[in-house]
mmCIF file of C-alpha atoms in Angstrom:
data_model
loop_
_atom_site.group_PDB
_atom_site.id
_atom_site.type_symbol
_atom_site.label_atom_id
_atom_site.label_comp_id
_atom_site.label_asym_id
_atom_site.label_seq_id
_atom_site.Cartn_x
_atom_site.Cartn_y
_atom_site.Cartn_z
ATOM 1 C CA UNK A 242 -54.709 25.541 -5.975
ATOM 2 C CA UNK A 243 -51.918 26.006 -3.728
ATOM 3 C CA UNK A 244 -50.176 29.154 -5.381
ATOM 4 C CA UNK A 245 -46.884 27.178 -5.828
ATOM 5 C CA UNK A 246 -46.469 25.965 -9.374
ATOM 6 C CA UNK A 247 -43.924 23.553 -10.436
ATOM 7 C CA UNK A 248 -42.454 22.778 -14.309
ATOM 8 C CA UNK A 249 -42.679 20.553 -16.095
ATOM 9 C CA UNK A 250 -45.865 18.310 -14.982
ATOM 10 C CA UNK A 251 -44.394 15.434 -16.629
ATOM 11 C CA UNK A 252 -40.396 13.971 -17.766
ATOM 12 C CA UNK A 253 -39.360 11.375 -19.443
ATOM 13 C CA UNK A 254 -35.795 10.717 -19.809
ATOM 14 C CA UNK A 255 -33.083 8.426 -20.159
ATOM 15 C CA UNK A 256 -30.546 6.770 -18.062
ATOM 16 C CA UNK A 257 -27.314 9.010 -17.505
ATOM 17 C CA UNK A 258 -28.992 11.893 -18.527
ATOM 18 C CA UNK A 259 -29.591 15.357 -16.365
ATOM 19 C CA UNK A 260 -32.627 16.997 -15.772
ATOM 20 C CA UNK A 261 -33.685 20.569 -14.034
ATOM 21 C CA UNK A 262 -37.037 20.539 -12.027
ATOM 22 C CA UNK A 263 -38.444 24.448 -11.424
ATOM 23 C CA UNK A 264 -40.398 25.343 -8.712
ATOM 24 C CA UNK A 265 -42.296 28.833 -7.770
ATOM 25 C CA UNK A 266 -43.191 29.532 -4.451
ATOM 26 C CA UNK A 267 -46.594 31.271 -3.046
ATOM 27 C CA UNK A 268 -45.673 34.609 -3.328
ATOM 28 C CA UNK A 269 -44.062 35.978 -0.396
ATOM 29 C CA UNK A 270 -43.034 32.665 0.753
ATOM 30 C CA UNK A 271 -38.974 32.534 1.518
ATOM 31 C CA UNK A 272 -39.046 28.869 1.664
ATOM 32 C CA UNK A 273 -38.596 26.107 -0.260
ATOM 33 C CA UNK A 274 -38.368 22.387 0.380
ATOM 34 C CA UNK A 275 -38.224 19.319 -2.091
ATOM 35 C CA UNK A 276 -39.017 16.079 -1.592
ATOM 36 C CA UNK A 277 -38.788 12.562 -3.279
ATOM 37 C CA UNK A 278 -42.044 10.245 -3.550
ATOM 38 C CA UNK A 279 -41.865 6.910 -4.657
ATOM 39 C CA UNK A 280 -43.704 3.631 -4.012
ATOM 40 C CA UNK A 281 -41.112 2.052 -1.932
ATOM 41 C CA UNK A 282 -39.602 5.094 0.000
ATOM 42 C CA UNK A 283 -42.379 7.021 0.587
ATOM 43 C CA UNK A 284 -42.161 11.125 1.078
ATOM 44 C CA UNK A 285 -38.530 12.146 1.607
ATOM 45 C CA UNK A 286 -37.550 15.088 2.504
ATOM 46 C CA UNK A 287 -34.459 16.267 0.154
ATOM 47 C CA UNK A 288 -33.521 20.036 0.650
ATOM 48 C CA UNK A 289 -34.550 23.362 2.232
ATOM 49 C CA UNK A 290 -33.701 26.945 1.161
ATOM 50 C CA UNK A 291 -34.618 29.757 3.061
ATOM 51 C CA UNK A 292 -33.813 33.137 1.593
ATOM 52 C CA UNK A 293 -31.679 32.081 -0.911
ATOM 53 C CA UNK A 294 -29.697 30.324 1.301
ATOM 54 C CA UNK A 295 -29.679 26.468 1.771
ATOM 55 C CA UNK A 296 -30.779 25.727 5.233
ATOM 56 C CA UNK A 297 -31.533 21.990 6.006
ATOM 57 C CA UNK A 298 -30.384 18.734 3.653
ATOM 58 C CA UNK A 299 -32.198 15.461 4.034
ATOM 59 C CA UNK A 300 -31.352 12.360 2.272
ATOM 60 C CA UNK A 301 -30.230 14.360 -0.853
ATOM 61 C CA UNK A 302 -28.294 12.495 -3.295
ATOM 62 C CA UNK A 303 -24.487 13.474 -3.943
ATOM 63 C CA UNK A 304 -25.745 13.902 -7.872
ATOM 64 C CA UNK A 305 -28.577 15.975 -7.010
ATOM 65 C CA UNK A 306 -28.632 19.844 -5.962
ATOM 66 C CA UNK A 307 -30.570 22.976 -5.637
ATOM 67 C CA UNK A 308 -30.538 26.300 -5.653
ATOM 68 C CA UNK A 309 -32.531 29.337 -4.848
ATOM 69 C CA UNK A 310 -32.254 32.470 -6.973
ATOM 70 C CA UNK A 311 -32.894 36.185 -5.649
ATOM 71 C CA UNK A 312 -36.297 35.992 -7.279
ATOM 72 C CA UNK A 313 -37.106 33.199 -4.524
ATOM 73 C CA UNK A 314 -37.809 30.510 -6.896
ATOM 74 C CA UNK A 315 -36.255 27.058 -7.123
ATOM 75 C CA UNK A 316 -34.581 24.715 -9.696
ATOM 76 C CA UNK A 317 -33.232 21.121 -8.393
ATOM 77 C CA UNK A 318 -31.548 19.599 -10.443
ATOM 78 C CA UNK A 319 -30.726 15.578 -11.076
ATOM 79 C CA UNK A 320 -27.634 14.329 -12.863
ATOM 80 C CA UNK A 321 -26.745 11.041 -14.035
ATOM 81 C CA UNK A 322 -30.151 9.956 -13.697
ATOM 82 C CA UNK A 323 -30.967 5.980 -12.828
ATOM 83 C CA UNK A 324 -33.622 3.800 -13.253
ATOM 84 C CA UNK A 325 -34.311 4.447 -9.348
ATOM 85 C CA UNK A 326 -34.854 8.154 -9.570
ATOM 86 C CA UNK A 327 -38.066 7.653 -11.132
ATOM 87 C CA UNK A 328 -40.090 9.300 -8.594
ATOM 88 C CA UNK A 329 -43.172 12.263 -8.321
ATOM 89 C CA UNK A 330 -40.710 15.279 -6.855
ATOM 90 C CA UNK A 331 -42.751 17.878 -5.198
ATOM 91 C CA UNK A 332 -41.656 21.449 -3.659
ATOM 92 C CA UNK A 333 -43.024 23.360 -0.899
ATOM 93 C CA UNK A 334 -43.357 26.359 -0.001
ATOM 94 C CA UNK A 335 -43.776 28.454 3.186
ATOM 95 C CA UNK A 336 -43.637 32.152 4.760
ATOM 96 C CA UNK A 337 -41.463 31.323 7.469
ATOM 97 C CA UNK A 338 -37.722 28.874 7.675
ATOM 98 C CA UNK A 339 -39.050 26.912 10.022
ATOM 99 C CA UNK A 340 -41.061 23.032 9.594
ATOM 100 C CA UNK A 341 -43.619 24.070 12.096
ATOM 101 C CA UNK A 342 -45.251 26.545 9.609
ATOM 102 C CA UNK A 343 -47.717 25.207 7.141
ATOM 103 C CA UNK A 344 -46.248 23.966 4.005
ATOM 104 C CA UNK A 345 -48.145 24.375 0.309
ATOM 105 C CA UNK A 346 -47.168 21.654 -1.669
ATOM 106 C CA UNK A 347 -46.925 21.991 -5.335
ATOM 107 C CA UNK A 348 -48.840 19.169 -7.989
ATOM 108 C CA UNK A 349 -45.015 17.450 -8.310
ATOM 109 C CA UNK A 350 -43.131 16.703 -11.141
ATOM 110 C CA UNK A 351 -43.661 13.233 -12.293
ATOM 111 C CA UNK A 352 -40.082 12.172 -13.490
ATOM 112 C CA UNK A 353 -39.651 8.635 -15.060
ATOM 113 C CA UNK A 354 -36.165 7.280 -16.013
ATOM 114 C CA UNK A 355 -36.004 4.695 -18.777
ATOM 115 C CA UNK B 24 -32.758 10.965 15.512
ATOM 116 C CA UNK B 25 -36.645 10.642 15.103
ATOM 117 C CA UNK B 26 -38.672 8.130 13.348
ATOM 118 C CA UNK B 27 -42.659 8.492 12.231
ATOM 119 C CA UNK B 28 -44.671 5.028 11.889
ATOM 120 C CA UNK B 29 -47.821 4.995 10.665
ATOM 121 C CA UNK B 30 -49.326 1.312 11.358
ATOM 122 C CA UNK B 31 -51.531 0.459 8.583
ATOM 123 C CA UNK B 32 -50.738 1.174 4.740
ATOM 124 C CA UNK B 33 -53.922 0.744 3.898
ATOM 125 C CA UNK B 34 -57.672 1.371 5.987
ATOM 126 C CA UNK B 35 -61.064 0.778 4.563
ATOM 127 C CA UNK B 36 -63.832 2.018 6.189
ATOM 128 C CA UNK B 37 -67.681 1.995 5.288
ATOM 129 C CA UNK B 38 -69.016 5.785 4.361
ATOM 130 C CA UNK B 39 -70.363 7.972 7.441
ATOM 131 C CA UNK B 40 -68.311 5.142 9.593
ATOM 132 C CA UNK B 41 -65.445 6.668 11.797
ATOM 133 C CA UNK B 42 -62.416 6.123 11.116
ATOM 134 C CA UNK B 43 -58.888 6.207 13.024
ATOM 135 C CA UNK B 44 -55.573 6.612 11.371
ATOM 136 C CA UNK B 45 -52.990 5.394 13.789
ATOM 137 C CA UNK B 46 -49.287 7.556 14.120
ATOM 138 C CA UNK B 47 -46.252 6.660 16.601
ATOM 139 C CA UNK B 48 -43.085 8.341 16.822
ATOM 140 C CA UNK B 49 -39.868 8.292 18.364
ATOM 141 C CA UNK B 50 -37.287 10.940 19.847
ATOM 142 C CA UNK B 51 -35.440 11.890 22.355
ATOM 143 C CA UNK B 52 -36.308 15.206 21.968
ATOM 144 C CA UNK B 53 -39.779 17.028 21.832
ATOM 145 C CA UNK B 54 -41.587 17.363 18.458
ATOM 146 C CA UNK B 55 -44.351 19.064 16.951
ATOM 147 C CA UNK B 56 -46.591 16.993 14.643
ATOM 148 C CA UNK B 57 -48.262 17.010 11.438
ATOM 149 C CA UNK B 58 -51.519 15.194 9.619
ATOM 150 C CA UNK B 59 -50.905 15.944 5.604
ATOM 151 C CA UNK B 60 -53.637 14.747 3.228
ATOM 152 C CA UNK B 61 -52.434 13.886 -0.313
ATOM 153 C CA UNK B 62 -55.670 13.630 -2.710
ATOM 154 C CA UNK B 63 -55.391 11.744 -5.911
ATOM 155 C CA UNK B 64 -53.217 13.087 -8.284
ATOM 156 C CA UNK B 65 -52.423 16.222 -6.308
ATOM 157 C CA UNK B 66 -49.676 17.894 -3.763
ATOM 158 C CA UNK B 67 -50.232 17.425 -0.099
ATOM 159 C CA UNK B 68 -52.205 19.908 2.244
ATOM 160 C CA UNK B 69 -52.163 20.480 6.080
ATOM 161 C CA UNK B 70 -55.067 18.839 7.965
ATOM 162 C CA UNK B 71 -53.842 20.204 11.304
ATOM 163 C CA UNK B 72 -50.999 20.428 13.558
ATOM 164 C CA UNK B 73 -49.914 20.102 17.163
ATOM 165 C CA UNK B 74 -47.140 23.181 18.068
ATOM 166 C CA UNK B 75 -48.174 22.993 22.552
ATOM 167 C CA UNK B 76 -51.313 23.612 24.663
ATOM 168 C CA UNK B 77 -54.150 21.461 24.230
ATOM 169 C CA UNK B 78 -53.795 17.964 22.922
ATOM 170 C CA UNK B 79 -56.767 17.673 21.019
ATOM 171 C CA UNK B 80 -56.087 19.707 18.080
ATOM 172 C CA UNK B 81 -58.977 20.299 15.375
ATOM 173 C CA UNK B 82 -58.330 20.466 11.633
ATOM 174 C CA UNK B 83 -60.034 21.023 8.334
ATOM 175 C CA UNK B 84 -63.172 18.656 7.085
ATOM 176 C CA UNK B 85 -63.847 17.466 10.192
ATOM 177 C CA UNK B 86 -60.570 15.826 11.275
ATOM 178 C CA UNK B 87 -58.956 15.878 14.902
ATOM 179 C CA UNK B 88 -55.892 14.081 16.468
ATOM 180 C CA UNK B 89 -54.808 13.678 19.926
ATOM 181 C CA UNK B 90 -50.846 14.347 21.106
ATOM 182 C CA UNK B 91 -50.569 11.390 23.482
ATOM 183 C CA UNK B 92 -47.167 12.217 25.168
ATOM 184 C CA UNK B 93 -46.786 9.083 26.862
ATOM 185 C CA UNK B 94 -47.416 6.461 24.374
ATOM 186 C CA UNK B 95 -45.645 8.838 21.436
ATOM 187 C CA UNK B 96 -49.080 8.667 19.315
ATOM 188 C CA UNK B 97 -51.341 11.075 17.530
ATOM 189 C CA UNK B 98 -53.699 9.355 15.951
ATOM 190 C CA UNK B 99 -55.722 11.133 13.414
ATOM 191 C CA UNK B 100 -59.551 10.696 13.811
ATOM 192 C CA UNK B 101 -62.877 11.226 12.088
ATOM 193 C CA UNK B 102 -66.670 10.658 13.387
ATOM 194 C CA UNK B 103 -68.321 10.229 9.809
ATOM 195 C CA UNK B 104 -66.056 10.029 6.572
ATOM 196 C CA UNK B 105 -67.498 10.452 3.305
ATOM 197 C CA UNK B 106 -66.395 9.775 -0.198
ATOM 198 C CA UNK B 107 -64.472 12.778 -0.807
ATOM 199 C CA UNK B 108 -62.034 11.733 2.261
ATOM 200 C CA UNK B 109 -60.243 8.960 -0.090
ATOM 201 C CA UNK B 110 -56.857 10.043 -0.113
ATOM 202 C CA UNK B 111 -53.364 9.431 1.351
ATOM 203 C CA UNK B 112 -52.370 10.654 4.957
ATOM 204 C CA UNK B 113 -49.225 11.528 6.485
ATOM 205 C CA UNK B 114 -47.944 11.756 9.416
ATOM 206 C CA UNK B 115 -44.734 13.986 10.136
ATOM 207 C CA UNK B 116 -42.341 15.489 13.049
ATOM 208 C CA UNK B 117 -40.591 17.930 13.346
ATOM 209 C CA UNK B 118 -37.717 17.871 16.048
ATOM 210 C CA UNK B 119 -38.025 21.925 18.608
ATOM 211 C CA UNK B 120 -34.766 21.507 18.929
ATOM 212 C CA UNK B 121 -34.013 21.641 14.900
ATOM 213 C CA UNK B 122 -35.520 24.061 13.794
ATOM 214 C CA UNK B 123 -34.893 22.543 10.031
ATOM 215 C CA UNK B 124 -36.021 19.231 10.121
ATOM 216 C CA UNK B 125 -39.244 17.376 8.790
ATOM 217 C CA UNK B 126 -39.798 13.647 8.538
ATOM 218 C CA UNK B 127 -42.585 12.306 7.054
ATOM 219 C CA UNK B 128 -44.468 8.506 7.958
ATOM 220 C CA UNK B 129 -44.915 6.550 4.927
ATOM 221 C CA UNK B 130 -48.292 7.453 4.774
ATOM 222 C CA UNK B 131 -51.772 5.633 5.237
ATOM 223 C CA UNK B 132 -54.547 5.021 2.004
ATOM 224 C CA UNK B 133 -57.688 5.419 2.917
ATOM 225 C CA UNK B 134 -60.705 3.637 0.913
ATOM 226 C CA UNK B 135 -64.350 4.632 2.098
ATOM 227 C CA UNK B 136 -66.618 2.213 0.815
ATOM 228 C CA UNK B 137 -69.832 3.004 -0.158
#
């Protein structure tokens, strides 16, 4: 158990529709990164917030954001969801802004789009 | 811009065999580097990671890799694998001159055969 807990474990939905994925960091932790995993892309890196302030975007969809709230914990949410989203979404959390400190990966949010 | 290739998709390898899971990257800048282990159905964990000093760098269950400046490698190796090694492993840089920035390989499945 890596202390960071995501909600919920599992999401079906429909095309079109929107969607909020929570994550909790470790406690303490002032980071948080997402990331996309899917057969055919692999682990992407999405987003990074770092204090409640966004600090790095990867290849982050325009109808897809985040946010971090004083309380450190995450929500990212999807919009106008396609049959391509379907992915396992994970978040990550760390002490420190930076990469090079160890990340502790949540169990993902499995999200399928029919 | 950096770039993380991990060679074979797939590796099976005969239990208490070694094994070598095989990572090249490129940038123009200098990187640290990550081995992540995803076990099934679960959120991925460090194995180890090279930040400067020696280039043999030892992680958990048994794991090393080697930062091989010149030929932009760290392969990830193991003397004996066992069952419990079957998982997914990743390979990922992270650019010291962006502090920020994370990019994954597209990850290697390894299968120990009994």
């Amino acid at each position: 158990d890596s202390g960071v807990t995501q909600t919920p474990k599992h999401l079906i939905t429909a095309t079109g529709q929107r969607v909020t994925l929570r994550c909790s960091p470790r406690s303490g932790d002032l980071s948080v990164y997402w990331y996309q995993q899917s057969l055919d892309q692999g682990l992407q890196f999405l987003i990074h917030y770092y204090n409640g302030e966004e600090r790095a975007k990867g290849n982050i969809l325009e109808r897809f954001s985040a946010q971090q709230f004083p309380d450190l914990h995450s929500e990212l949410n999807l919009s106008s969801l396609e049959l391509g989203d379907s992915a396992l979404y994970f978040c990550a959390s760390s002490p420190q802004g930076s990469p090079r400190h160890e990340q502790f990966f949540g169990p993902g949010t499995r999200l399928t789009v029919l | 811009a950096q770039s993380v290739t991990q060679l074979d998709s797939q590796v099976p390898v005969f239990e208490e065999a070694p094994v070598e899971l095989r990572c090249n990257y490129s940038s123009s800048v200098s990187v640290y580097l990550f081995w992540y282990v995803q076990y099934p159905n679960q959120g991925l964990q460090l194995l180890l990671k090279y930040l400067s000093g020696s280039t043999l760098v030892k992680g958990i269950n048994g794991f090393e890799a080697e930062f091989n400046k010149s030929q932009t490698s760290f392969h990830l190796r193991k003397p004996s694998v066992h069952i419990s090694d079957t998982a997914e492993y990743f390979c990922a840089v992270s650019p010291m001159n962006r502090d920020d920035k994370i990019i994954f390989g597209k990850g290697t499945r390894l299968h120990i055969l009994p």
